[in-house]
Tab-separated table of C-alpha atoms in Angstrom:
chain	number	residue	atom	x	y	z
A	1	UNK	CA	150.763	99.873	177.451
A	2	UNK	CA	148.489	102.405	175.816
A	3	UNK	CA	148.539	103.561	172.104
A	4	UNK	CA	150.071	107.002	173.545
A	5	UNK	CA	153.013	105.241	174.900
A	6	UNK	CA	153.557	103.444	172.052
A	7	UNK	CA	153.319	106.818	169.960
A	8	UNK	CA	156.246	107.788	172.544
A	9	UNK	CA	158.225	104.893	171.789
A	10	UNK	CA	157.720	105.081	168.064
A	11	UNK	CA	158.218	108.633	167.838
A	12	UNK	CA	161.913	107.710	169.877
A	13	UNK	CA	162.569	105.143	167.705
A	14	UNK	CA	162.371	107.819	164.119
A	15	UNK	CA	164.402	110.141	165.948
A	16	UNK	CA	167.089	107.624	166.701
A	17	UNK	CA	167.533	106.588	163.041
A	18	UNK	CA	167.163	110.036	162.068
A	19	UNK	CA	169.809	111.091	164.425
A	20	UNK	CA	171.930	108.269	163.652
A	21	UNK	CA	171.702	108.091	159.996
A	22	UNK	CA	172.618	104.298	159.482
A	23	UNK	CA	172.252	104.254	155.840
A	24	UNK	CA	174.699	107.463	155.635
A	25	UNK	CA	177.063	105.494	157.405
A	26	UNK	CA	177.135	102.588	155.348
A	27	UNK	CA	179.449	103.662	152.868
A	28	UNK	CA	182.137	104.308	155.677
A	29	UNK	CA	181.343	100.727	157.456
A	30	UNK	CA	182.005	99.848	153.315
A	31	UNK	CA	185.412	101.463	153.700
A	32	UNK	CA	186.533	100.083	156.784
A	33	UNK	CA	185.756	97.187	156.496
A	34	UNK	CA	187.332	96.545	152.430
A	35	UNK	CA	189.871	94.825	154.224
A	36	UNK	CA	187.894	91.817	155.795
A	37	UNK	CA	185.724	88.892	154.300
A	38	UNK	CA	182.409	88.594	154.880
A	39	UNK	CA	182.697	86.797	158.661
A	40	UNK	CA	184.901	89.445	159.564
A	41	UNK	CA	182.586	91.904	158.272
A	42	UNK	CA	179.364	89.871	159.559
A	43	UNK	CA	181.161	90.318	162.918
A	44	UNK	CA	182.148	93.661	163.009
A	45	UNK	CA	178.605	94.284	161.844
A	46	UNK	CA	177.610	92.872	164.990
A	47	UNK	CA	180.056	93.989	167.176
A	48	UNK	CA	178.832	97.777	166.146
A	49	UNK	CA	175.308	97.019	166.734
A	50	UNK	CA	175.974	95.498	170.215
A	51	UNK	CA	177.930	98.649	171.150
A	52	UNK	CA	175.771	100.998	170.327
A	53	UNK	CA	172.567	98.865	172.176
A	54	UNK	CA	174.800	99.254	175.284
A	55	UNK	CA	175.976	102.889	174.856
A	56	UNK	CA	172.106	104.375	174.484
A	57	UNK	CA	171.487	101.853	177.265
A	58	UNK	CA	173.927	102.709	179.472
A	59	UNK	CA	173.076	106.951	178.490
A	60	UNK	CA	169.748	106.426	178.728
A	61	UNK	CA	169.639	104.750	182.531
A	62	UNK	CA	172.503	106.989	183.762
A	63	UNK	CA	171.446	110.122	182.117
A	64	UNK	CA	169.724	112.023	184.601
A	65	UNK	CA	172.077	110.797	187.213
A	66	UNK	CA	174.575	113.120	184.329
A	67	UNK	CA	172.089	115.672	184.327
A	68	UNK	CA	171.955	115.881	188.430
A	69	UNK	CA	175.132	115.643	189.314
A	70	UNK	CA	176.034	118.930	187.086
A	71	UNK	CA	172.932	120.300	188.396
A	72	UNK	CA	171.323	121.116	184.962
A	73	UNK	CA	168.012	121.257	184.503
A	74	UNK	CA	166.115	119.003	181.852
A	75	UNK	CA	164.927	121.757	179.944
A	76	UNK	CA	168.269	123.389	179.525
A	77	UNK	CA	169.573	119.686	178.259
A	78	UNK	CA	166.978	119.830	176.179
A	79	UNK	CA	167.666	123.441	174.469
A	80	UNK	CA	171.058	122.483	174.366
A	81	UNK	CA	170.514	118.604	172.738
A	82	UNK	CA	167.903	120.522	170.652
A	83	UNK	CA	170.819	122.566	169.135
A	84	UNK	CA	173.242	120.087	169.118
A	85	UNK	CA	170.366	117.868	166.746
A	86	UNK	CA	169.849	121.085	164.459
A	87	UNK	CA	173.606	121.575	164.075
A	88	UNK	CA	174.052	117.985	163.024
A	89	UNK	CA	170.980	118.201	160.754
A	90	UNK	CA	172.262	121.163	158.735
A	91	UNK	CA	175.523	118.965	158.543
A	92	UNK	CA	173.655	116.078	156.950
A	93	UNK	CA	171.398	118.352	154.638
A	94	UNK	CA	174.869	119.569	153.356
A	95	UNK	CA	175.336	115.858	152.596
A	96	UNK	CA	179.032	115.751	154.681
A	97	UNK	CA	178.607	111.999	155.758
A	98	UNK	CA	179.959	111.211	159.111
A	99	UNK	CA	181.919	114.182	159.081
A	100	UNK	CA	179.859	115.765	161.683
A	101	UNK	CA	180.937	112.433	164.435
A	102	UNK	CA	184.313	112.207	163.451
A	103	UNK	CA	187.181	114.236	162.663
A	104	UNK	CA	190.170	114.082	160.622
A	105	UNK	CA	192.118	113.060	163.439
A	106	UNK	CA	190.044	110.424	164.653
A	107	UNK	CA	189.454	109.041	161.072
A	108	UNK	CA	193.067	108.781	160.710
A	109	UNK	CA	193.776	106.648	163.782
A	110	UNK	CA	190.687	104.598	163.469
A	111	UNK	CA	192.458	102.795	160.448
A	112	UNK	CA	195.245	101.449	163.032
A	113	UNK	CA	192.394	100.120	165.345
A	114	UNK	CA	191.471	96.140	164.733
A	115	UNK	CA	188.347	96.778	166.541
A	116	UNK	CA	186.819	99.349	164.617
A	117	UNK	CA	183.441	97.792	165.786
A	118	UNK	CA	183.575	99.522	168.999
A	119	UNK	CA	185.554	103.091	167.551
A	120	UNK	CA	184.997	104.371	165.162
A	121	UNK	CA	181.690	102.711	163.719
A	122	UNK	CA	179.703	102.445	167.548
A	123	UNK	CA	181.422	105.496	168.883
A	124	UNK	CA	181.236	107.977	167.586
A	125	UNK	CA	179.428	107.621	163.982
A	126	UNK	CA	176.495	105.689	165.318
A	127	UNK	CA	175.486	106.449	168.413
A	128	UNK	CA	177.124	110.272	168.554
A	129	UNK	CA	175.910	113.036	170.562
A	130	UNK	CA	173.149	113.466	168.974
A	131	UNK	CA	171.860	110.200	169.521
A	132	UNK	CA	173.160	110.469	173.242
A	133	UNK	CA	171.828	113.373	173.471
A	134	UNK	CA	168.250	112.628	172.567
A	135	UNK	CA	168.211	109.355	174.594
A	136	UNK	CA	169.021	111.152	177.237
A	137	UNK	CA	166.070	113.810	176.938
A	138	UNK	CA	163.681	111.006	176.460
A	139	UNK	CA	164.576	109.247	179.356
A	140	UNK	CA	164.426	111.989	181.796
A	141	UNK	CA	161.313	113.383	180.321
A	142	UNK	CA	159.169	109.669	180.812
A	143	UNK	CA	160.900	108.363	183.829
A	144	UNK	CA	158.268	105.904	184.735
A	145	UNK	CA	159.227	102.004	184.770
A	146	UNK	CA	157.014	101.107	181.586
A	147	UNK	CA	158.519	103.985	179.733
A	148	UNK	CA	161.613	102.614	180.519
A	149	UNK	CA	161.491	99.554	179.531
A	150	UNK	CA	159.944	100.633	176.555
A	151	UNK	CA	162.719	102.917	175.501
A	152	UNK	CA	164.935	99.856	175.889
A	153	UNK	CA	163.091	98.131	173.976
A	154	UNK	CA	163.183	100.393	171.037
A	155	UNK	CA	166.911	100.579	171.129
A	156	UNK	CA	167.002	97.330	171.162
A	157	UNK	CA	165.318	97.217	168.195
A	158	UNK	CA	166.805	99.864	166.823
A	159	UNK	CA	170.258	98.321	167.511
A	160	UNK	CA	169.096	94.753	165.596
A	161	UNK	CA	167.944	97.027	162.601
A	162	UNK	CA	171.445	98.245	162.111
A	163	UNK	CA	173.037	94.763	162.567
A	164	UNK	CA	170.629	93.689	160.005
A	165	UNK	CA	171.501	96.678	157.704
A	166	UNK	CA	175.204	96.894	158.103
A	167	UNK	CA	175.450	93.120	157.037
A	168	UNK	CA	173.704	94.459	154.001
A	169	UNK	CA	175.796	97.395	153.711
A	170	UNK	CA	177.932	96.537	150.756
A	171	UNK	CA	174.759	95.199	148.475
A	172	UNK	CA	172.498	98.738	149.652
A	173	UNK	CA	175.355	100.897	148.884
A	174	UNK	CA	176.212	99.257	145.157
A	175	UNK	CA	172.528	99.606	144.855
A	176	UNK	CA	171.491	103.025	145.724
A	177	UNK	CA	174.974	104.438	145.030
A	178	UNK	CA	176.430	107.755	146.208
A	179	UNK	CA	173.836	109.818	144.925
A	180	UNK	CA	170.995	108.278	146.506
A	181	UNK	CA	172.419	107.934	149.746
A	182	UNK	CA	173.065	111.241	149.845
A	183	UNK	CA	168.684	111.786	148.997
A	184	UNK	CA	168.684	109.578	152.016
A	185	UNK	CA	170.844	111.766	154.281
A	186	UNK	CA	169.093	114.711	153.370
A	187	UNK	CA	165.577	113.607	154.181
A	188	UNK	CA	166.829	112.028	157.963
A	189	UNK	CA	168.759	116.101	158.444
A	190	UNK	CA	165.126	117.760	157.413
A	191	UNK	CA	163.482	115.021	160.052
A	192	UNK	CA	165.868	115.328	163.104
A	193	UNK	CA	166.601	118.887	162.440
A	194	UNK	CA	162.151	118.819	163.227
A	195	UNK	CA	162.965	117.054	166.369
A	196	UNK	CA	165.514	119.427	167.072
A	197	UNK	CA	163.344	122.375	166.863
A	198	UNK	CA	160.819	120.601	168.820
A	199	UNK	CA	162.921	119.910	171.629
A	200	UNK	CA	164.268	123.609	171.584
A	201	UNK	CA	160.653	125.159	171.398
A	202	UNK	CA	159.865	122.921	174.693
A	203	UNK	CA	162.696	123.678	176.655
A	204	UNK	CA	162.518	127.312	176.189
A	205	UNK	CA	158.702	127.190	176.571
A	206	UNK	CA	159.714	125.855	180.587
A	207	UNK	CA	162.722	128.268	181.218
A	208	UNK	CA	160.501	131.031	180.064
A	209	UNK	CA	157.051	130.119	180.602
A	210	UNK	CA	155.644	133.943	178.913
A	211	UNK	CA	156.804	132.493	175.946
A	212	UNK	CA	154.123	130.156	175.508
């Protein structure tokens, strides 16, 4: 595995947590979870971080088996992801947290659910579309066995970062309070709403190659 791979990976990985925003979730996971004590929470914590491991899994093995079957072409996934990241971006950089994933609707219903592990904190306010979305371009874009396994890897990763963060979630949020969460947010929407743009510029570069 060569240092350009491992830029790959790493570059992956900051576009994940940029896309998914774990700190900006925390003071939801805070919310829905008032109700339990600690193990509950330590467990739901867990539960959340397992789910979303398997859902960028799962999107990022089957996601150009998606993209065939629909017969769409990776650079049009990746103009449309690439707007799809910008839109969410412009969300966060407004500081509306979570309210980009989930609507009113689904917020409502999600207080009913005892496994809010699984919906609403792994679907959708972790791993999203956006998230999806970009798993999905990375994965058809280095299709090569290494490169998979390395993408696994990072979401691996990635997923044990937000177990570990999530079972700090009530101690981070008294900590940086409202205000700086919201700094937070804002930074990750200027950062994926970069990786948005770059995907765009590439995808339109390949549909219309006398752009470039």
């Amino acid at each position: 595995m060569n240092s350009i791979e491992l830029v790959i990976f790493f570059q992956f990985f900051i576009g994940l947590f940029a896309a998914v925003n774990p700190l900006g979730i925390m003071p939801i996971f805070v919310s829905l979870t008032a109700h339990q004590d600690p193990v509950e929470r330590n467990k739901t914590a867990y539960t959340a971080s397992l789910a979303v491991a398997a859902i960028l899994v799962v999107s990022l093995l089957a996601g150009q088996l998606l993209l065939d079957f629909f017969s769409i072409s990776l650079d049009s996934f990746r103009v449309a992801g690439g707007l799809l990241l910008v839109s969410i971006a412009f969300t966060m950089m407004s500081g509306k947290l979570g309210e980009d994933k989930q609507n009113k609707q689904e917020q409502s219903e999600s207080v009913s659910r005892e496994q809010i592990g699984v919906v609403p904190l792994a679907m959708p306010l972790l791993a999203g579309p956006g998230a999806i979305s970009s798993t999905i371009v990375y994965a058809s874009r280095y299709p090569g066995s290494v490169d998979t396994f390395g993408l696994i890897t990072s979401i691996c990763i990635f997923a044990a970062g937000i177990w570990g963060l999530l079972r700090l979630a009530p101690t981070i949020v008294k900590f940086l309070g409202q205000t700086g969460i919201n700094v937070i947010t804002r930074i990750m929407g200027l950062i994926l709403a970069a990786l948005g743009i770059e995907f765009i510029a590439n995808g339109l570069r390949a549909l219309f190659p006398g752009l470039s």
